[in-house]
Amino acid sequence: AFGHVKIRQGDTLTLTGDTLFYNGDNKMAKVRGNVVLKDKEMTLTTKFLDYDMKNKLAWYYNGGDIIDDENHLSSELGFYNTMSKMLSFKTNVSLINPDYELKSDTLLYDTKSKIAYFKGPTDIITNSGTLYAEDGEYYTLEKQSVFRGKARIETEEYILEGDSLYYDEINDIGIAKYNVKLVSKEDDIIIEGDIGKYWGKAGLSKVYGLPGSPEEPSPGTA
């Protein structure tokens, strides 16, 4: 099919583009040129999209942009499961929100829960500071982070590092565990330990020695 191609599936999904190559045997649709995929959760735009109509799976491999109510995501490679509403991104991944920007190499994003899962070096730049980790989750609605793998928070006043790290951006609370390092930039002080806690609004920091085997931090833990 050529010109003003449109595919509708169910009551919510619409796929449009310039050109369609469709194989009825395996129900595979390949749409090329000005591709737009829309459902209730998001809008995806790209130049090349393959869509498995039987299993309701879509993927692009030459750059794409996704917009939902809160976020703008882009990457070189992308995969979308229209049933689970889960997005997978690879290579030059960027998630932009009015309150923060996330950059990563590999990212999973749940369009229903608005949770971003990343596997690989990731930077989150917020109004209050920069967060870095190599594995973890970012709860975009609550603005809470659970990081693993050389996790780091840096603001104008301090740096908090640890093997695992929980950060509540709204309340400015950070908790790091194992190989903890807390740096006070203003006082030029470095404190090391096994557990570090920082309450930014109260201007209070605590670093503990070996307390046992604490569990990994989770959202709401303070």
mmCIF file with all atom_site columns, C-alpha atoms in Angstrom:
data_model
loop_
_atom_site.group_PDB
_atom_site.id
_atom_site.type_symbol
_atom_site.label_atom_id
_atom_site.label_alt_id
_atom_site.label_comp_id
_atom_site.label_asym_id
_atom_site.label_entity_id
_atom_site.label_seq_id
_atom_site.pdbx_PDB_ins_code
_atom_site.Cartn_x
_atom_site.Cartn_y
_atom_site.Cartn_z
_atom_site.occupancy
_atom_site.B_iso_or_equiv
_atom_site.pdbx_formal_charge
_atom_site.auth_seq_id
_atom_site.auth_comp_id
_atom_site.auth_asym_id
_atom_site.auth_atom_id
_atom_site.pdbx_PDB_model_num
ATOM 1   C CA . ALA A 1 1   ? 0.000   0.000   0.000  1.00 0.00 ? 1   ALA A CA 1
ATOM 2   C CA . PHE A 1 2   ? 1.259   3.490   -0.853 1.00 0.00 ? 2   PHE A CA 1
ATOM 3   C CA . GLY A 1 3   ? 0.154   6.871   0.459  1.00 0.00 ? 3   GLY A CA 1
ATOM 4   C CA . HIS A 1 4   ? -1.758  7.716   3.647  1.00 0.00 ? 4   HIS A CA 1
ATOM 5   C CA . VAL A 1 5   ? -1.445  4.216   5.075  1.00 0.00 ? 5   VAL A CA 1
ATOM 6   C CA . LYS A 1 6   ? -3.519  3.524   8.187  1.00 0.00 ? 6   LYS A CA 1
ATOM 7   C CA . ILE A 1 7   ? -3.819  0.409   10.320 1.00 0.00 ? 7   ILE A CA 1
ATOM 8   C CA . ARG A 1 8   ? -6.289  0.137   13.191 1.00 0.00 ? 8   ARG A CA 1
ATOM 9   C CA . GLN A 1 9   ? -6.112  -2.645  15.751 1.00 0.00 ? 9   GLN A CA 1
ATOM 10  C CA . GLY A 1 10  ? -8.703  -2.797  18.503 1.00 0.00 ? 10  GLY A CA 1
ATOM 11  C CA . ASP A 1 11  ? -10.220 0.383   19.851 1.00 0.00 ? 11  ASP A CA 1
ATOM 12  C CA . THR A 1 12  ? -7.031  2.153   20.866 1.00 0.00 ? 12  THR A CA 1
ATOM 13  C CA . LEU A 1 13  ? -4.103  1.470   18.520 1.00 0.00 ? 13  LEU A CA 1
ATOM 14  C CA . THR A 1 14  ? -3.563  3.332   15.248 1.00 0.00 ? 14  THR A CA 1
ATOM 15  C CA . LEU A 1 15  ? -0.535  3.017   12.952 1.00 0.00 ? 15  LEU A CA 1
ATOM 16  C CA . THR A 1 16  ? -0.001  5.388   10.025 1.00 0.00 ? 16  THR A CA 1
ATOM 17  C CA . GLY A 1 17  ? 2.754   5.975   7.467  1.00 0.00 ? 17  GLY A CA 1
ATOM 18  C CA . ASP A 1 18  ? 3.630   6.528   3.809  1.00 0.00 ? 18  ASP A CA 1
ATOM 19  C CA . THR A 1 19  ? 4.237   2.952   2.661  1.00 0.00 ? 19  THR A CA 1
ATOM 20  C CA . LEU A 1 20  ? 3.128   -0.476  3.908  1.00 0.00 ? 20  LEU A CA 1
ATOM 21  C CA . PHE A 1 21  ? 4.519   -3.932  3.157  1.00 0.00 ? 21  PHE A CA 1
ATOM 22  C CA . TYR A 1 22  ? 2.217   -6.559  4.682  1.00 0.00 ? 22  TYR A CA 1
ATOM 23  C CA . ASN A 1 23  ? 2.687   -10.334 4.871  1.00 0.00 ? 23  ASN A CA 1
ATOM 24  C CA . GLY A 1 24  ? -0.626  -12.022 5.627  1.00 0.00 ? 24  GLY A CA 1
ATOM 25  C CA . ASP A 1 25  ? 0.974   -15.385 6.422  1.00 0.00 ? 25  ASP A CA 1
ATOM 26  C CA . ASN A 1 26  ? 2.818   -14.144 9.481  1.00 0.00 ? 26  ASN A CA 1
ATOM 27  C CA . LYS A 1 27  ? 0.759   -10.946 9.953  1.00 0.00 ? 27  LYS A CA 1
ATOM 28  C CA . MET A 1 28  ? 3.873   -8.792  9.789  1.00 0.00 ? 28  MET A CA 1
ATOM 29  C CA . ALA A 1 29  ? 3.418   -5.156  8.775  1.00 0.00 ? 29  ALA A CA 1
ATOM 30  C CA . LYS A 1 30  ? 6.411   -3.045  7.752  1.00 0.00 ? 30  LYS A CA 1
ATOM 31  C CA . VAL A 1 31  ? 5.586   0.661   7.623  1.00 0.00 ? 31  VAL A CA 1
ATOM 32  C CA . ARG A 1 32  ? 8.003   3.173   6.120  1.00 0.00 ? 32  ARG A CA 1
ATOM 33  C CA . GLY A 1 33  ? 8.112   6.978   6.034  1.00 0.00 ? 33  GLY A CA 1
ATOM 34  C CA . ASN A 1 34  ? 6.515   9.393   8.552  1.00 0.00 ? 34  ASN A CA 1
ATOM 35  C CA . VAL A 1 35  ? 5.462   6.551   10.821 1.00 0.00 ? 35  VAL A CA 1
ATOM 36  C CA . VAL A 1 36  ? 3.192   7.337   13.778 1.00 0.00 ? 36  VAL A CA 1
ATOM 37  C CA . LEU A 1 37  ? 1.996   4.713   16.266 1.00 0.00 ? 37  LEU A CA 1
ATOM 38  C CA . LYS A 1 38  ? -0.624  5.885   18.783 1.00 0.00 ? 38  LYS A CA 1
ATOM 39  C CA . ASP A 1 39  ? -2.426  4.305   21.703 1.00 0.00 ? 39  ASP A CA 1
ATOM 40  C CA . LYS A 1 40  ? -3.826  5.547   25.033 1.00 0.00 ? 40  LYS A CA 1
ATOM 41  C CA . GLU A 1 41  ? -0.404  5.537   26.712 1.00 0.00 ? 41  GLU A CA 1
ATOM 42  C CA . MET A 1 42  ? 1.836   7.272   24.174 1.00 0.00 ? 42  MET A CA 1
ATOM 43  C CA . THR A 1 43  ? 2.649   8.440   20.638 1.00 0.00 ? 43  THR A CA 1
ATOM 44  C CA . LEU A 1 44  ? 5.634   6.978   18.770 1.00 0.00 ? 44  LEU A CA 1
ATOM 45  C CA . THR A 1 45  ? 7.141   8.637   15.697 1.00 0.00 ? 45  THR A CA 1
ATOM 46  C CA . THR A 1 46  ? 9.892   7.155   13.518 1.00 0.00 ? 46  THR A CA 1
ATOM 47  C CA . LYS A 1 47  ? 10.879  6.533   9.887  1.00 0.00 ? 47  LYS A CA 1
ATOM 48  C CA . PHE A 1 48  ? 10.896  2.727   9.883  1.00 0.00 ? 48  PHE A CA 1
ATOM 49  C CA . LEU A 1 49  ? 8.634   0.494   11.997 1.00 0.00 ? 49  LEU A CA 1
ATOM 50  C CA . ASP A 1 50  ? 7.981   -3.242  11.950 1.00 0.00 ? 50  ASP A CA 1
ATOM 51  C CA . TYR A 1 51  ? 4.772   -4.372  13.634 1.00 0.00 ? 51  TYR A CA 1
ATOM 52  C CA . ASP A 1 52  ? 3.868   -7.947  14.495 1.00 0.00 ? 52  ASP A CA 1
ATOM 53  C CA . MET A 1 53  ? 0.070   -7.725  14.414 1.00 0.00 ? 53  MET A CA 1
ATOM 54  C CA . LYS A 1 54  ? -0.379  -11.264 15.757 1.00 0.00 ? 54  LYS A CA 1
ATOM 55  C CA . ASN A 1 55  ? 1.698   -10.748 18.919 1.00 0.00 ? 55  ASN A CA 1
ATOM 56  C CA . LYS A 1 56  ? 1.167   -6.957  19.051 1.00 0.00 ? 56  LYS A CA 1
ATOM 57  C CA . LEU A 1 57  ? 4.856   -6.106  19.116 1.00 0.00 ? 57  LEU A CA 1
ATOM 58  C CA . ALA A 1 58  ? 6.441   -3.073  17.430 1.00 0.00 ? 58  ALA A CA 1
ATOM 59  C CA . TRP A 1 59  ? 10.077  -2.101  16.968 1.00 0.00 ? 59  TRP A CA 1
ATOM 60  C CA . TYR A 1 60  ? 12.141  0.562   15.233 1.00 0.00 ? 60  TYR A CA 1
ATOM 61  C CA . TYR A 1 61  ? 15.851  0.568   14.432 1.00 0.00 ? 61  TYR A CA 1
ATOM 62  C CA . ASN A 1 62  ? 16.686  3.920   12.860 1.00 0.00 ? 62  ASN A CA 1
ATOM 63  C CA . GLY A 1 63  ? 15.827  6.373   15.619 1.00 0.00 ? 63  GLY A CA 1
ATOM 64  C CA . GLY A 1 64  ? 12.490  7.103   17.246 1.00 0.00 ? 64  GLY A CA 1
ATOM 65  C CA . ASP A 1 65  ? 10.688  9.483   19.606 1.00 0.00 ? 65  ASP A CA 1
ATOM 66  C CA . ILE A 1 66  ? 7.992   8.651   22.142 1.00 0.00 ? 66  ILE A CA 1
ATOM 67  C CA . ILE A 1 67  ? 5.816   11.167  23.974 1.00 0.00 ? 67  ILE A CA 1
ATOM 68  C CA . ASP A 1 68  ? 3.396   10.501  26.823 1.00 0.00 ? 68  ASP A CA 1
ATOM 69  C CA . ASP A 1 69  ? 1.685   12.804  29.324 1.00 0.00 ? 69  ASP A CA 1
ATOM 70  C CA . GLU A 1 70  ? 4.881   13.461  31.280 1.00 0.00 ? 70  GLU A CA 1
ATOM 71  C CA . ASN A 1 71  ? 7.913   12.445  29.260 1.00 0.00 ? 71  ASN A CA 1
ATOM 72  C CA . HIS A 1 72  ? 9.708   12.616  25.914 1.00 0.00 ? 72  HIS A CA 1
ATOM 73  C CA . LEU A 1 73  ? 11.865  9.569   25.154 1.00 0.00 ? 73  LEU A CA 1
ATOM 74  C CA . SER A 1 74  ? 14.215  9.028   22.229 1.00 0.00 ? 74  SER A CA 1
ATOM 75  C CA . SER A 1 75  ? 16.724  6.348   21.184 1.00 0.00 ? 75  SER A CA 1
ATOM 76  C CA . GLU A 1 76  ? 18.333  4.714   18.164 1.00 0.00 ? 76  GLU A CA 1
ATOM 77  C CA . LEU A 1 77  ? 16.649  1.349   18.767 1.00 0.00 ? 77  LEU A CA 1
ATOM 78  C CA . GLY A 1 78  ? 13.268  0.749   20.379 1.00 0.00 ? 78  GLY A CA 1
ATOM 79  C CA . PHE A 1 79  ? 10.819  -2.057  21.102 1.00 0.00 ? 79  PHE A CA 1
ATOM 80  C CA . TYR A 1 80  ? 7.215   -1.710  22.274 1.00 0.00 ? 80  TYR A CA 1
ATOM 81  C CA . ASN A 1 81  ? 4.971   -4.434  23.640 1.00 0.00 ? 81  ASN A CA 1
ATOM 82  C CA . THR A 1 82  ? 1.504   -2.977  23.118 1.00 0.00 ? 82  THR A CA 1
ATOM 83  C CA . MET A 1 83  ? -0.029  -5.586  25.462 1.00 0.00 ? 83  MET A CA 1
ATOM 84  C CA . SER A 1 84  ? 2.202   -5.054  28.520 1.00 0.00 ? 84  SER A CA 1
ATOM 85  C CA . LYS A 1 85  ? 2.796   -1.366  27.629 1.00 0.00 ? 85  LYS A CA 1
ATOM 86  C CA . MET A 1 86  ? 6.514   -1.898  28.218 1.00 0.00 ? 86  MET A CA 1
ATOM 87  C CA . LEU A 1 87  ? 9.078   -0.020  26.133 1.00 0.00 ? 87  LEU A CA 1
ATOM 88  C CA . SER A 1 88  ? 12.692  -1.086  25.628 1.00 0.00 ? 88  SER A CA 1
ATOM 89  C CA . PHE A 1 89  ? 15.344  1.364   24.415 1.00 0.00 ? 89  PHE A CA 1
ATOM 90  C CA . LYS A 1 90  ? 18.924  0.884   23.291 1.00 0.00 ? 90  LYS A CA 1
ATOM 91  C CA . THR A 1 91  ? 21.725  3.267   22.231 1.00 0.00 ? 91  THR A CA 1
ATOM 92  C CA . ASN A 1 92  ? 21.712  7.028   22.944 1.00 0.00 ? 92  ASN A CA 1
ATOM 93  C CA . VAL A 1 93  ? 18.638  6.837   25.152 1.00 0.00 ? 93  VAL A CA 1
ATOM 94  C CA . SER A 1 94  ? 17.234  10.136  26.417 1.00 0.00 ? 94  SER A CA 1
ATOM 95  C CA . LEU A 1 95  ? 14.230  10.704  28.682 1.00 0.00 ? 95  LEU A CA 1
ATOM 96  C CA . ILE A 1 96  ? 13.282  14.359  29.105 1.00 0.00 ? 96  ILE A CA 1
ATOM 97  C CA . ASN A 1 97  ? 10.813  15.649  31.668 1.00 0.00 ? 97  ASN A CA 1
ATOM 98  C CA . PRO A 1 98  ? 10.179  19.272  32.744 1.00 0.00 ? 98  PRO A CA 1
ATOM 99  C CA . ASP A 1 99  ? 11.861  18.423  36.074 1.00 0.00 ? 99  ASP A CA 1
ATOM 100 C CA . TYR A 1 100 ? 14.754  16.191  34.979 1.00 0.00 ? 100 TYR A CA 1
ATOM 101 C CA . GLU A 1 101 ? 16.683  14.579  32.120 1.00 0.00 ? 101 GLU A CA 1
ATOM 102 C CA . LEU A 1 102 ? 17.799  10.948  32.032 1.00 0.00 ? 102 LEU A CA 1
ATOM 103 C CA . LYS A 1 103 ? 20.546  9.690   29.713 1.00 0.00 ? 103 LYS A CA 1
ATOM 104 C CA . SER A 1 104 ? 21.418  6.014   29.363 1.00 0.00 ? 104 SER A CA 1
ATOM 105 C CA . ASP A 1 105 ? 22.547  3.282   26.976 1.00 0.00 ? 105 ASP A CA 1
ATOM 106 C CA . THR A 1 106 ? 19.862  0.738   27.881 1.00 0.00 ? 106 THR A CA 1
ATOM 107 C CA . LEU A 1 107 ? 16.470  1.580   29.370 1.00 0.00 ? 107 LEU A CA 1
ATOM 108 C CA . LEU A 1 108 ? 13.143  -0.126  30.027 1.00 0.00 ? 108 LEU A CA 1
ATOM 109 C CA . TYR A 1 109 ? 10.123  2.110   30.565 1.00 0.00 ? 109 TYR A CA 1
ATOM 110 C CA . ASP A 1 110 ? 6.689   1.097   31.823 1.00 0.00 ? 110 ASP A CA 1
ATOM 111 C CA . THR A 1 111 ? 4.189   3.521   30.307 1.00 0.00 ? 111 THR A CA 1
ATOM 112 C CA . LYS A 1 112 ? 1.516   2.530   32.864 1.00 0.00 ? 112 LYS A CA 1
ATOM 113 C CA . SER A 1 113 ? 3.510   2.891   36.091 1.00 0.00 ? 113 SER A CA 1
ATOM 114 C CA . LYS A 1 114 ? 5.924   5.522   34.669 1.00 0.00 ? 114 LYS A CA 1
ATOM 115 C CA . ILE A 1 115 ? 8.890   3.608   36.114 1.00 0.00 ? 115 ILE A CA 1
ATOM 116 C CA . ALA A 1 116 ? 12.207  3.631   34.232 1.00 0.00 ? 116 ALA A CA 1
ATOM 117 C CA . TYR A 1 117 ? 14.521  0.618   34.624 1.00 0.00 ? 117 TYR A CA 1
ATOM 118 C CA . PHE A 1 118 ? 18.088  1.026   33.411 1.00 0.00 ? 118 PHE A CA 1
ATOM 119 C CA . LYS A 1 119 ? 20.898  -1.438  32.799 1.00 0.00 ? 119 LYS A CA 1
ATOM 120 C CA . GLY A 1 120 ? 24.153  0.357   32.118 1.00 0.00 ? 120 GLY A CA 1
ATOM 121 C CA . PRO A 1 121 ? 25.770  3.729   32.859 1.00 0.00 ? 121 PRO A CA 1
ATOM 122 C CA . THR A 1 122 ? 22.990  6.246   33.496 1.00 0.00 ? 122 THR A CA 1
ATOM 123 C CA . ASP A 1 123 ? 22.887  9.935   34.426 1.00 0.00 ? 123 ASP A CA 1
ATOM 124 C CA . ILE A 1 124 ? 19.831  11.670  35.841 1.00 0.00 ? 124 ILE A CA 1
ATOM 125 C CA . ILE A 1 125 ? 20.096  15.453  35.874 1.00 0.00 ? 125 ILE A CA 1
ATOM 126 C CA . THR A 1 126 ? 17.579  17.186  38.151 1.00 0.00 ? 126 THR A CA 1
ATOM 127 C CA . ASN A 1 127 ? 17.058  20.692  39.477 1.00 0.00 ? 127 ASN A CA 1
ATOM 128 C CA . SER A 1 128 ? 18.806  19.766  42.716 1.00 0.00 ? 128 SER A CA 1
ATOM 129 C CA . GLY A 1 129 ? 21.746  17.745  41.393 1.00 0.00 ? 129 GLY A CA 1
ATOM 130 C CA . THR A 1 130 ? 23.067  14.875  39.291 1.00 0.00 ? 130 THR A CA 1
ATOM 131 C CA . LEU A 1 131 ? 22.599  11.148  39.934 1.00 0.00 ? 131 LEU A CA 1
ATOM 132 C CA . TYR A 1 132 ? 24.707  8.388   38.416 1.00 0.00 ? 132 TYR A CA 1
ATOM 133 C CA . ALA A 1 133 ? 24.400  4.595   38.551 1.00 0.00 ? 133 ALA A CA 1
ATOM 134 C CA . GLU A 1 134 ? 24.876  1.512   36.410 1.00 0.00 ? 134 GLU A CA 1
ATOM 135 C CA . ASP A 1 135 ? 21.762  -0.416  37.465 1.00 0.00 ? 135 ASP A CA 1
ATOM 136 C CA . GLY A 1 136 ? 18.478  0.523   39.103 1.00 0.00 ? 136 GLY A CA 1
ATOM 137 C CA . GLU A 1 137 ? 15.062  2.099   38.825 1.00 0.00 ? 137 GLU A CA 1
ATOM 138 C CA . TYR A 1 138 ? 13.759  5.640   38.683 1.00 0.00 ? 138 TYR A CA 1
ATOM 139 C CA . TYR A 1 139 ? 10.182  6.269   39.807 1.00 0.00 ? 139 TYR A CA 1
ATOM 140 C CA . THR A 1 140 ? 9.345   9.263   37.652 1.00 0.00 ? 140 THR A CA 1
ATOM 141 C CA . LEU A 1 141 ? 6.079   10.219  39.381 1.00 0.00 ? 141 LEU A CA 1
ATOM 142 C CA . GLU A 1 142 ? 7.448   10.003  42.927 1.00 0.00 ? 142 GLU A CA 1
ATOM 143 C CA . LYS A 1 143 ? 10.888  11.308  41.858 1.00 0.00 ? 143 LYS A CA 1
ATOM 144 C CA . GLN A 1 144 ? 12.567  8.519   43.810 1.00 0.00 ? 144 GLN A CA 1
ATOM 145 C CA . SER A 1 145 ? 15.606  6.504   42.734 1.00 0.00 ? 145 SER A CA 1
ATOM 146 C CA . VAL A 1 146 ? 16.905  3.064   43.723 1.00 0.00 ? 146 VAL A CA 1
ATOM 147 C CA . PHE A 1 147 ? 20.452  2.635   42.381 1.00 0.00 ? 147 PHE A CA 1
ATOM 148 C CA . ARG A 1 148 ? 23.018  -0.144  42.346 1.00 0.00 ? 148 ARG A CA 1
ATOM 149 C CA . GLY A 1 149 ? 26.534  -0.266  40.972 1.00 0.00 ? 149 GLY A CA 1
ATOM 150 C CA . LYS A 1 150 ? 28.831  2.663   41.837 1.00 0.00 ? 150 LYS A CA 1
ATOM 151 C CA . ALA A 1 151 ? 25.863  4.877   42.656 1.00 0.00 ? 151 ALA A CA 1
ATOM 152 C CA . ARG A 1 152 ? 26.457  8.578   43.168 1.00 0.00 ? 152 ARG A CA 1
ATOM 153 C CA . ILE A 1 153 ? 24.509  11.721  44.044 1.00 0.00 ? 153 ILE A CA 1
ATOM 154 C CA . GLU A 1 154 ? 26.087  15.129  43.582 1.00 0.00 ? 154 GLU A CA 1
ATOM 155 C CA . THR A 1 155 ? 24.589  18.490  44.509 1.00 0.00 ? 155 THR A CA 1
ATOM 156 C CA . GLU A 1 156 ? 26.126  21.926  45.060 1.00 0.00 ? 156 GLU A CA 1
ATOM 157 C CA . GLU A 1 157 ? 26.742  21.069  48.728 1.00 0.00 ? 157 GLU A CA 1
ATOM 158 C CA . TYR A 1 158 ? 27.683  17.392  48.858 1.00 0.00 ? 158 TYR A CA 1
ATOM 159 C CA . ILE A 1 159 ? 28.532  14.110  47.128 1.00 0.00 ? 159 ILE A CA 1
ATOM 160 C CA . LEU A 1 160 ? 27.142  10.787  48.370 1.00 0.00 ? 160 LEU A CA 1
ATOM 161 C CA . GLU A 1 161 ? 28.436  7.497   46.951 1.00 0.00 ? 161 GLU A CA 1
ATOM 162 C CA . GLY A 1 162 ? 27.773  3.822   47.686 1.00 0.00 ? 162 GLY A CA 1
ATOM 163 C CA . ASP A 1 163 ? 27.275  0.358   46.206 1.00 0.00 ? 163 ASP A CA 1
ATOM 164 C CA . SER A 1 164 ? 23.522  0.851   46.574 1.00 0.00 ? 164 SER A CA 1
ATOM 165 C CA . LEU A 1 165 ? 21.684  4.108   46.977 1.00 0.00 ? 165 LEU A CA 1
ATOM 166 C CA . TYR A 1 166 ? 18.179  5.424   47.556 1.00 0.00 ? 166 TYR A CA 1
ATOM 167 C CA . TYR A 1 167 ? 17.319  9.041   46.843 1.00 0.00 ? 167 TYR A CA 1
ATOM 168 C CA . ASP A 1 168 ? 14.104  10.985  47.399 1.00 0.00 ? 168 ASP A CA 1
ATOM 169 C CA . GLU A 1 169 ? 14.403  14.139  45.334 1.00 0.00 ? 169 GLU A CA 1
ATOM 170 C CA . ILE A 1 170 ? 11.256  15.819  46.697 1.00 0.00 ? 170 ILE A CA 1
ATOM 171 C CA . ASN A 1 171 ? 12.338  15.510  50.336 1.00 0.00 ? 171 ASN A CA 1
ATOM 172 C CA . ASP A 1 172 ? 16.087  15.693  49.517 1.00 0.00 ? 172 ASP A CA 1
ATOM 173 C CA . ILE A 1 173 ? 16.903  12.483  51.409 1.00 0.00 ? 173 ILE A CA 1
ATOM 174 C CA . GLY A 1 174 ? 19.730  10.176  50.356 1.00 0.00 ? 174 GLY A CA 1
ATOM 175 C CA . ILE A 1 175 ? 20.674  6.777   51.810 1.00 0.00 ? 175 ILE A CA 1
ATOM 176 C CA . ALA A 1 176 ? 23.785  4.897   50.637 1.00 0.00 ? 176 ALA A CA 1
ATOM 177 C CA . LYS A 1 177 ? 24.953  1.422   51.709 1.00 0.00 ? 177 LYS A CA 1
ATOM 178 C CA . TYR A 1 178 ? 28.332  -0.346  51.476 1.00 0.00 ? 178 TYR A CA 1
ATOM 179 C CA . ASN A 1 179 ? 31.564  1.431   50.530 1.00 0.00 ? 179 ASN A CA 1
ATOM 180 C CA . VAL A 1 180 ? 29.947  4.733   51.408 1.00 0.00 ? 180 VAL A CA 1
ATOM 181 C CA . LYS A 1 181 ? 31.669  8.049   50.887 1.00 0.00 ? 181 LYS A CA 1
ATOM 182 C CA . LEU A 1 182 ? 30.142  11.356  51.917 1.00 0.00 ? 182 LEU A CA 1
ATOM 183 C CA . VAL A 1 183 ? 31.888  14.522  50.724 1.00 0.00 ? 183 VAL A CA 1
ATOM 184 C CA . SER A 1 184 ? 31.025  17.949  52.109 1.00 0.00 ? 184 SER A CA 1
ATOM 185 C CA . LYS A 1 185 ? 32.204  20.440  49.507 1.00 0.00 ? 185 LYS A CA 1
ATOM 186 C CA . GLU A 1 186 ? 31.811  23.509  51.699 1.00 0.00 ? 186 GLU A CA 1
ATOM 187 C CA . ASP A 1 187 ? 33.692  22.034  54.666 1.00 0.00 ? 187 ASP A CA 1
ATOM 188 C CA . ASP A 1 188 ? 36.153  20.043  52.529 1.00 0.00 ? 188 ASP A CA 1
ATOM 189 C CA . ILE A 1 189 ? 35.405  16.902  54.591 1.00 0.00 ? 189 ILE A CA 1
ATOM 190 C CA . ILE A 1 190 ? 35.285  13.257  53.447 1.00 0.00 ? 190 ILE A CA 1
ATOM 191 C CA . ILE A 1 191 ? 33.582  10.639  55.632 1.00 0.00 ? 191 ILE A CA 1
ATOM 192 C CA . GLU A 1 192 ? 33.637  6.920   54.777 1.00 0.00 ? 192 GLU A CA 1
ATOM 193 C CA . GLY A 1 193 ? 31.616  4.051   56.238 1.00 0.00 ? 193 GLY A CA 1
ATOM 194 C CA . ASP A 1 194 ? 29.091  1.317   55.519 1.00 0.00 ? 194 ASP A CA 1
ATOM 195 C CA . ILE A 1 195 ? 25.857  3.329   55.717 1.00 0.00 ? 195 ILE A CA 1
ATOM 196 C CA . GLY A 1 196 ? 25.435  7.005   54.958 1.00 0.00 ? 196 GLY A CA 1
ATOM 197 C CA . LYS A 1 197 ? 22.305  9.107   55.321 1.00 0.00 ? 197 LYS A CA 1
ATOM 198 C CA . TYR A 1 198 ? 21.733  12.680  54.236 1.00 0.00 ? 198 TYR A CA 1
ATOM 199 C CA . TRP A 1 199 ? 18.767  14.899  55.045 1.00 0.00 ? 199 TRP A CA 1
ATOM 200 C CA . GLY A 1 200 ? 19.237  17.938  52.825 1.00 0.00 ? 200 GLY A CA 1
ATOM 201 C CA . LYS A 1 201 ? 16.385  20.069  54.196 1.00 0.00 ? 201 LYS A CA 1
ATOM 202 C CA . ALA A 1 202 ? 17.625  19.602  57.761 1.00 0.00 ? 202 ALA A CA 1
ATOM 203 C CA . GLY A 1 203 ? 21.286  19.982  56.782 1.00 0.00 ? 203 GLY A CA 1
ATOM 204 C CA . LEU A 1 204 ? 22.105  16.746  58.618 1.00 0.00 ? 204 LEU A CA 1
ATOM 205 C CA . SER A 1 205 ? 24.364  13.851  57.613 1.00 0.00 ? 205 SER A CA 1
ATOM 206 C CA . LYS A 1 206 ? 25.184  10.584  59.387 1.00 0.00 ? 206 LYS A CA 1
ATOM 207 C CA . VAL A 1 207 ? 27.682  7.858   58.485 1.00 0.00 ? 207 VAL A CA 1
ATOM 208 C CA . TYR A 1 208 ? 27.726  4.520   60.331 1.00 0.00 ? 208 TYR A CA 1
ATOM 209 C CA . GLY A 1 209 ? 30.221  1.684   60.615 1.00 0.00 ? 209 GLY A CA 1
ATOM 210 C CA . LEU A 1 210 ? 29.410  -1.959  59.881 1.00 0.00 ? 210 LEU A CA 1
ATOM 211 C CA . PRO A 1 211 ? 25.863  -2.542  61.223 1.00 0.00 ? 211 PRO A CA 1
ATOM 212 C CA . GLY A 1 212 ? 25.285  -6.064  59.857 1.00 0.00 ? 212 GLY A CA 1
ATOM 213 C CA . SER A 1 213 ? 23.630  -6.882  56.558 1.00 0.00 ? 213 SER A CA 1
ATOM 214 C CA . PRO A 1 214 ? 21.038  -4.223  55.827 1.00 0.00 ? 214 PRO A CA 1
ATOM 215 C CA . GLU A 1 215 ? 18.553  -4.765  53.081 1.00 0.00 ? 215 GLU A CA 1
ATOM 216 C CA . GLU A 1 216 ? 18.723  -2.824  49.842 1.00 0.00 ? 216 GLU A CA 1
ATOM 217 C CA . PRO A 1 217 ? 16.955  0.523   49.963 1.00 0.00 ? 217 PRO A CA 1
ATOM 218 C CA . SER A 1 218 ? 13.472  0.783   48.542 1.00 0.00 ? 218 SER A CA 1
ATOM 219 C CA . PRO A 1 219 ? 11.125  3.705   47.760 1.00 0.00 ? 219 PRO A CA 1
ATOM 220 C CA . GLY A 1 220 ? 9.848   5.235   50.961 1.00 0.00 ? 220 GLY A CA 1
ATOM 221 C CA . THR A 1 221 ? 12.832  4.078   53.038 1.00 0.00 ? 221 THR A CA 1
ATOM 222 C CA . ALA A 1 222 ? 14.343  6.948   55.006 1.00 0.00 ? 222 ALA A CA 1
#
